Amino acid sequence: MRYSSLAKVFCIGLCLIKSMLASAAEESNTNNLPNKKLIISTIENHPLVPFATSIMRQAYKKLGYDIEVWSLPAARALYMSSNGKVDAELGRVGGLEQKHPNLIQIQPAIVSFKASLISNNNNISLLPSAKDPTATIVLMRGMPYADQLVRERRKIEVNTIEQVIKILDSRRAHYALIDSNYLNDPRYQYKLAAFNSIDIDETKQAIHHYVHNKNTGLVKALEGVLTDMQKQGLLGN
């Protein structure tokens, strides 16, 4: 009986050891699986964010990834993506990689947009200061493509569309250059409809998705997916 009991204890112990080893092996294999969720930074409150998020969510889903989008102030969003604190940047103008070599521009562009000139004057023109040298233009920061058009003008630079509307309403300025997408944004459409507006075609900009170079392995497959989506007419470029 003594030997039988010892044998049973030995067998139970052996089974427990095997079970522990199997669990450890399974945990190790799980830890070695690729992360299937990516964190992407973007500019908070920008009117293109919902559309761009939808496009990139579809694209990454085809590759087996889910995405979590962090909406941040523009400078903070770029800091997070360029320093690898997140995996990618949702959308920025082309050429960003020249100043931020840790970012890889993805082709094709996911959407495009242009600037619009808005005014509380009836006679709206891109060249108001030609007739009125005292005219001041409100310019939202982060629009270098539009800034080139008014380089020699008197400007008030602001960060948000709310500030633009407030300045025009107060008559501190009669003109503003804004991203044309704000004109169709339900949050601001009613307010902006009070102003006259014209699109500035020469400011059209392509917006690209960027990934941090720690995710270089995603680039080729991601570009393939976006190219297919472009052929289907799903992109906004």
mmCIF file of C-alpha atoms in Angstrom:
data_model
loop_
_atom_site.group_PDB
_atom_site.id
_atom_site.type_symbol
_atom_site.label_atom_id
_atom_site.label_comp_id
_atom_site.label_asym_id
_atom_site.label_seq_id
_atom_site.Cartn_x
_atom_site.Cartn_y
_atom_site.Cartn_z
ATOM 1 C CA MET A 1 0.000 0.000 0.000
ATOM 2 C CA ARG A 2 2.884 2.363 0.840
ATOM 3 C CA TYR A 3 4.451 1.937 -2.608
ATOM 4 C CA SER A 4 1.057 2.353 -4.312
ATOM 5 C CA SER A 5 0.436 5.670 -2.511
ATOM 6 C CA LEU A 6 3.902 6.932 -3.398
ATOM 7 C CA ALA A 7 3.325 6.042 -7.033
ATOM 8 C CA LYS A 8 0.064 7.953 -7.060
ATOM 9 C CA VAL A 9 1.713 11.030 -5.507
ATOM 10 C CA PHE A 10 4.541 10.790 -8.051
ATOM 11 C CA CYS A 11 2.084 10.593 -10.968
ATOM 12 C CA ILE A 12 0.067 13.544 -9.692
ATOM 13 C CA GLY A 13 3.241 15.613 -9.279
ATOM 14 C CA LEU A 14 4.435 14.681 -12.745
ATOM 15 C CA CYS A 15 1.087 15.699 -14.267
ATOM 16 C CA LEU A 16 1.218 19.047 -12.455
ATOM 17 C CA ILE A 17 4.719 19.741 -13.771
ATOM 18 C CA LYS A 18 3.661 18.900 -17.337
ATOM 19 C CA SER A 19 0.640 21.192 -17.023
ATOM 20 C CA MET A 20 2.805 24.062 -15.733
ATOM 21 C CA LEU A 21 5.304 23.606 -18.560
ATOM 22 C CA ALA A 22 2.508 23.579 -21.151
ATOM 23 C CA SER A 23 1.020 26.783 -19.718
ATOM 24 C CA ALA A 24 4.420 28.484 -19.734
ATOM 25 C CA ALA A 25 4.987 27.474 -23.363
ATOM 26 C CA GLU A 26 1.547 28.779 -24.352
ATOM 27 C CA GLU A 27 2.167 32.105 -22.584
ATOM 28 C CA SER A 28 5.558 32.434 -24.298
ATOM 29 C CA ASN A 29 3.994 31.840 -27.701
ATOM 30 C CA THR A 30 1.289 34.410 -26.975
ATOM 31 C CA ASN A 31 3.856 37.026 -25.975
ATOM 32 C CA ASN A 32 5.671 36.484 -29.273
ATOM 33 C CA LEU A 33 2.571 37.176 -31.377
ATOM 34 C CA PRO A 34 2.551 40.551 -33.195
ATOM 35 C CA ASN A 35 0.565 43.369 -31.627
ATOM 36 C CA LYS A 36 -2.712 43.517 -33.580
ATOM 37 C CA LYS A 37 -3.746 46.923 -32.265
ATOM 38 C CA LEU A 38 -2.105 50.150 -33.389
ATOM 39 C CA ILE A 39 -2.323 53.583 -31.774
ATOM 40 C CA ILE A 40 -2.502 56.524 -34.169
ATOM 41 C CA SER A 41 -2.292 60.217 -33.292
ATOM 42 C CA THR A 42 -4.201 62.941 -35.096
ATOM 43 C CA ILE A 43 -5.028 66.642 -34.876
ATOM 44 C CA GLU A 44 -7.949 67.249 -32.539
ATOM 45 C CA ASN A 45 -11.185 68.714 -33.910
ATOM 46 C CA HIS A 46 -10.014 68.717 -37.536
ATOM 47 C CA PRO A 47 -12.958 68.237 -39.949
ATOM 48 C CA LEU A 48 -11.128 65.554 -41.957
ATOM 49 C CA VAL A 49 -10.562 63.280 -38.961
ATOM 50 C CA PRO A 50 -13.856 61.299 -39.200
ATOM 51 C CA PHE A 51 -13.361 60.510 -42.903
ATOM 52 C CA ALA A 52 -9.632 59.748 -42.557
ATOM 53 C CA THR A 53 -10.306 57.545 -39.528
ATOM 54 C CA SER A 54 -12.910 55.573 -41.475
ATOM 55 C CA ILE A 55 -10.498 55.051 -44.393
ATOM 56 C CA MET A 56 -7.576 53.930 -42.249
ATOM 57 C CA ARG A 57 -9.753 51.719 -40.046
ATOM 58 C CA GLN A 58 -10.876 49.882 -43.188
ATOM 59 C CA ALA A 59 -7.310 49.652 -44.513
ATOM 60 C CA TYR A 60 -5.837 48.280 -41.298
ATOM 61 C CA LYS A 61 -8.723 45.860 -40.829
ATOM 62 C CA LYS A 62 -7.799 44.251 -44.149
ATOM 63 C CA LEU A 63 -4.345 43.618 -42.653
ATOM 64 C CA GLY A 64 -5.786 42.209 -39.430
ATOM 65 C CA TYR A 65 -5.220 45.287 -37.260
ATOM 66 C CA ASP A 66 -7.505 47.415 -35.121
ATOM 67 C CA ILE A 67 -6.624 51.071 -34.564
ATOM 68 C CA GLU A 68 -7.093 53.429 -31.639
ATOM 69 C CA VAL A 69 -7.029 57.122 -32.571
ATOM 70 C CA TRP A 70 -5.714 59.718 -30.129
ATOM 71 C CA SER A 71 -6.899 63.270 -30.916
ATOM 72 C CA LEU A 72 -4.302 65.757 -29.684
ATOM 73 C CA PRO A 73 -3.172 69.346 -30.284
ATOM 74 C CA ALA A 74 -1.313 69.456 -33.618
ATOM 75 C CA ALA A 75 2.199 69.826 -32.199
ATOM 76 C CA ARG A 76 1.609 67.124 -29.589
ATOM 77 C CA ALA A 77 0.203 64.688 -32.166
ATOM 78 C CA LEU A 78 3.287 65.138 -34.354
ATOM 79 C CA TYR A 79 5.628 64.749 -31.375
ATOM 80 C CA MET A 80 3.962 61.475 -30.411
ATOM 81 C CA SER A 81 4.150 59.988 -33.916
ATOM 82 C CA SER A 82 7.618 61.208 -34.897
ATOM 83 C CA ASN A 83 9.117 59.962 -31.633
ATOM 84 C CA GLY A 84 7.472 56.554 -31.796
ATOM 85 C CA LYS A 85 5.250 57.149 -28.773
ATOM 86 C CA VAL A 86 2.419 55.982 -31.032
ATOM 87 C CA ASP A 87 2.516 53.856 -34.170
ATOM 88 C CA ALA A 88 1.405 56.319 -36.830
ATOM 89 C CA GLU A 89 -0.023 59.750 -37.707
ATOM 90 C CA LEU A 90 -3.516 59.770 -39.191
ATOM 91 C CA GLY A 91 -3.047 62.462 -41.836
ATOM 92 C CA ARG A 92 -0.635 65.251 -42.700
ATOM 93 C CA VAL A 93 0.419 67.148 -45.796
ATOM 94 C CA GLY A 94 3.003 65.535 -48.068
ATOM 95 C CA GLY A 95 6.708 65.957 -47.412
ATOM 96 C CA LEU A 96 6.492 65.710 -43.626
ATOM 97 C CA GLU A 97 9.241 63.063 -43.630
ATOM 98 C CA GLN A 98 11.780 65.675 -44.753
ATOM 99 C CA LYS A 99 11.668 67.327 -41.323
ATOM 100 C CA HIS A 100 10.751 64.164 -39.434
ATOM 101 C CA PRO A 101 12.841 61.301 -40.880
ATOM 102 C CA ASN A 102 11.371 58.793 -38.413
ATOM 103 C CA LEU A 103 8.061 59.033 -40.279
ATOM 104 C CA ILE A 104 7.344 57.149 -43.511
ATOM 105 C CA GLN A 105 4.869 58.696 -45.953
ATOM 106 C CA ILE A 106 2.343 56.193 -47.261
ATOM 107 C CA GLN A 107 1.171 56.306 -50.892
ATOM 108 C CA PRO A 108 -1.379 57.030 -52.212
ATOM 109 C CA ALA A 109 -2.819 60.052 -50.406
ATOM 110 C CA ILE A 110 -5.979 59.270 -48.463
ATOM 111 C CA VAL A 111 -7.714 62.613 -49.012
ATOM 112 C CA SER A 112 -7.048 66.116 -50.300
ATOM 113 C CA PHE A 113 -8.255 69.579 -49.372
ATOM 114 C CA LYS A 114 -7.705 73.232 -50.134
ATOM 115 C CA ALA A 115 -8.021 76.561 -48.431
ATOM 116 C CA SER A 116 -11.020 78.859 -48.620
ATOM 117 C CA LEU A 117 -11.076 82.606 -48.148
ATOM 118 C CA ILE A 118 -14.032 83.714 -46.046
ATOM 119 C CA SER A 119 -15.140 87.261 -45.394
ATOM 120 C CA ASN A 120 -17.907 89.342 -43.901
ATOM 121 C CA ASN A 121 -17.525 91.694 -46.887
ATOM 122 C CA ASN A 122 -19.730 91.230 -49.944
ATOM 123 C CA ASN A 123 -16.913 91.867 -52.418
ATOM 124 C CA ILE A 124 -14.646 88.966 -51.524
ATOM 125 C CA SER A 125 -11.250 88.576 -53.182
ATOM 126 C CA LEU A 126 -7.982 86.878 -52.430
ATOM 127 C CA LEU A 127 -6.278 90.246 -52.882
ATOM 128 C CA PRO A 128 -8.104 92.537 -50.464
ATOM 129 C CA SER A 129 -5.005 94.494 -49.521
ATOM 130 C CA ALA A 130 -4.480 95.522 -53.146
ATOM 131 C CA LYS A 131 -7.400 97.912 -52.634
ATOM 132 C CA ASP A 132 -7.133 98.236 -48.876
ATOM 133 C CA PRO A 133 -3.572 98.133 -47.513
ATOM 134 C CA THR A 134 -4.922 98.101 -43.978
ATOM 135 C CA ALA A 135 -6.832 94.834 -44.501
ATOM 136 C CA THR A 136 -5.918 92.084 -42.052
ATOM 137 C CA ILE A 137 -6.246 88.378 -42.778
ATOM 138 C CA VAL A 138 -6.842 85.768 -40.091
ATOM 139 C CA LEU A 139 -4.809 82.625 -40.710
ATOM 140 C CA MET A 140 -5.079 79.322 -38.903
ATOM 141 C CA ARG A 141 -1.685 77.931 -37.909
ATOM 142 C CA GLY A 142 -0.548 74.775 -39.674
ATOM 143 C CA MET A 143 -1.463 76.026 -43.164
ATOM 144 C CA PRO A 144 1.932 76.798 -44.785
ATOM 145 C CA TYR A 145 0.438 76.281 -48.247
ATOM 146 C CA ALA A 146 -1.968 79.166 -47.567
ATOM 147 C CA ASP A 147 0.534 81.292 -45.672
ATOM 148 C CA GLN A 148 2.549 81.635 -48.889
ATOM 149 C CA LEU A 149 -0.361 83.502 -50.472
ATOM 150 C CA VAL A 150 -0.466 86.172 -47.796
ATOM 151 C CA ARG A 151 3.197 86.385 -46.872
ATOM 152 C CA GLU A 152 3.275 90.174 -47.168
ATOM 153 C CA ARG A 153 -0.106 90.780 -45.575
ATOM 154 C CA ARG A 154 -1.027 91.840 -42.092
ATOM 155 C CA LYS A 155 -2.058 88.647 -40.328
ATOM 156 C CA ILE A 156 -3.611 87.454 -37.117
ATOM 157 C CA GLU A 157 -2.555 83.835 -36.534
ATOM 158 C CA VAL A 158 -4.857 81.616 -34.483
ATOM 159 C CA ASN A 159 -5.166 77.948 -33.556
ATOM 160 C CA THR A 160 -8.866 77.153 -33.904
ATOM 161 C CA ILE A 161 -11.824 77.807 -36.183
ATOM 162 C CA GLU A 162 -13.716 79.176 -33.168
ATOM 163 C CA GLN A 163 -11.111 81.931 -32.887
ATOM 164 C CA VAL A 164 -11.469 82.713 -36.593
ATOM 165 C CA ILE A 165 -15.235 83.110 -36.264
ATOM 166 C CA LYS A 166 -14.902 85.281 -33.148
ATOM 167 C CA ILE A 167 -12.423 87.655 -34.819
ATOM 168 C CA LEU A 168 -14.532 88.045 -37.953
ATOM 169 C CA ASP A 169 -17.680 88.577 -35.895
ATOM 170 C CA SER A 170 -15.930 91.282 -33.878
ATOM 171 C CA ARG A 171 -14.735 92.977 -37.097
ATOM 172 C CA ARG A 172 -11.117 92.901 -35.940
ATOM 173 C CA ALA A 173 -10.509 91.479 -39.420
ATOM 174 C CA HIS A 174 -12.654 91.062 -42.519
ATOM 175 C CA TYR A 175 -10.910 88.087 -44.147
ATOM 176 C CA ALA A 176 -9.697 84.651 -43.073
ATOM 177 C CA LEU A 177 -8.045 81.674 -44.754
ATOM 178 C CA ILE A 178 -9.361 78.357 -43.474
ATOM 179 C CA ASP A 179 -9.412 74.707 -44.453
ATOM 180 C CA SER A 180 -12.376 74.439 -46.843
ATOM 181 C CA ASN A 181 -13.612 71.294 -45.058
ATOM 182 C CA TYR A 182 -14.806 73.436 -42.162
ATOM 183 C CA LEU A 183 -17.478 74.867 -44.468
ATOM 184 C CA ASN A 184 -19.189 71.459 -44.548
ATOM 185 C CA ASP A 185 -18.508 70.481 -40.956
ATOM 186 C CA PRO A 186 -21.878 70.201 -39.142
ATOM 187 C CA ARG A 187 -20.343 71.735 -36.028
ATOM 188 C CA TYR A 188 -19.506 75.009 -37.792
ATOM 189 C CA GLN A 189 -21.559 74.963 -40.997
ATOM 190 C CA TYR A 190 -24.293 77.259 -39.671
ATOM 191 C CA LYS A 191 -21.848 79.833 -38.286
ATOM 192 C CA LEU A 192 -19.656 79.877 -41.391
ATOM 193 C CA ALA A 193 -22.680 80.193 -43.689
ATOM 194 C CA ALA A 194 -22.958 83.789 -42.454
ATOM 195 C CA PHE A 195 -19.746 84.631 -44.341
ATOM 196 C CA ASN A 196 -19.035 84.846 -48.054
ATOM 197 C CA SER A 197 -16.468 82.303 -49.227
ATOM 198 C CA ILE A 198 -14.397 81.293 -52.247
ATOM 199 C CA ASP A 199 -12.155 78.247 -52.687
ATOM 200 C CA ILE A 200 -8.491 78.840 -53.501
ATOM 201 C CA ASP A 201 -7.756 76.076 -56.014
ATOM 202 C CA GLU A 202 -3.996 76.613 -56.081
ATOM 203 C CA THR A 203 -3.780 75.639 -52.407
ATOM 204 C CA LYS A 204 -4.996 72.057 -52.962
ATOM 205 C CA GLN A 205 -2.998 69.685 -50.767
ATOM 206 C CA ALA A 206 -2.747 65.902 -50.627
ATOM 207 C CA ILE A 207 -3.046 64.398 -47.161
ATOM 208 C CA HIS A 208 -1.027 61.255 -46.447
ATOM 209 C CA HIS A 209 -0.963 58.671 -43.711
ATOM 210 C CA TYR A 210 2.421 58.323 -41.964
ATOM 211 C CA VAL A 211 3.813 55.396 -39.991
ATOM 212 C CA HIS A 212 6.761 55.461 -37.631
ATOM 213 C CA ASN A 213 9.761 53.567 -38.970
ATOM 214 C CA LYS A 214 9.402 50.995 -36.184
ATOM 215 C CA ASN A 215 6.489 49.735 -38.310
ATOM 216 C CA THR A 216 8.384 49.633 -41.613
ATOM 217 C CA GLY A 217 7.123 46.100 -42.176
ATOM 218 C CA LEU A 218 3.587 47.439 -42.655
ATOM 219 C CA VAL A 219 4.427 49.899 -45.435
ATOM 220 C CA LYS A 220 4.270 47.682 -48.532
ATOM 221 C CA ALA A 221 1.070 45.890 -47.520
ATOM 222 C CA LEU A 222 -0.600 49.126 -46.405
ATOM 223 C CA GLU A 223 0.211 50.842 -49.690
ATOM 224 C CA GLY A 224 -1.210 47.879 -51.561
ATOM 225 C CA VAL A 225 -4.481 48.071 -49.634
ATOM 226 C CA LEU A 226 -4.818 51.844 -50.133
ATOM 227 C CA THR A 227 -4.067 51.498 -53.851
ATOM 228 C CA ASP A 228 -6.895 48.973 -54.161
ATOM 229 C CA MET A 229 -9.212 51.290 -52.215
ATOM 230 C CA GLN A 230 -8.265 54.157 -54.519
ATOM 231 C CA LYS A 231 -9.188 52.077 -57.564
ATOM 232 C CA GLN A 232 -12.574 51.427 -55.947
ATOM 233 C CA GLY A 233 -13.105 55.168 -55.498
ATOM 234 C CA LEU A 234 -13.074 54.955 -51.711
ATOM 235 C CA LEU A 235 -10.384 57.562 -51.068
ATOM 236 C CA GLY A 236 -10.935 61.296 -51.070
ATOM 237 C CA ASN A 237 -7.932 62.289 -53.152
#
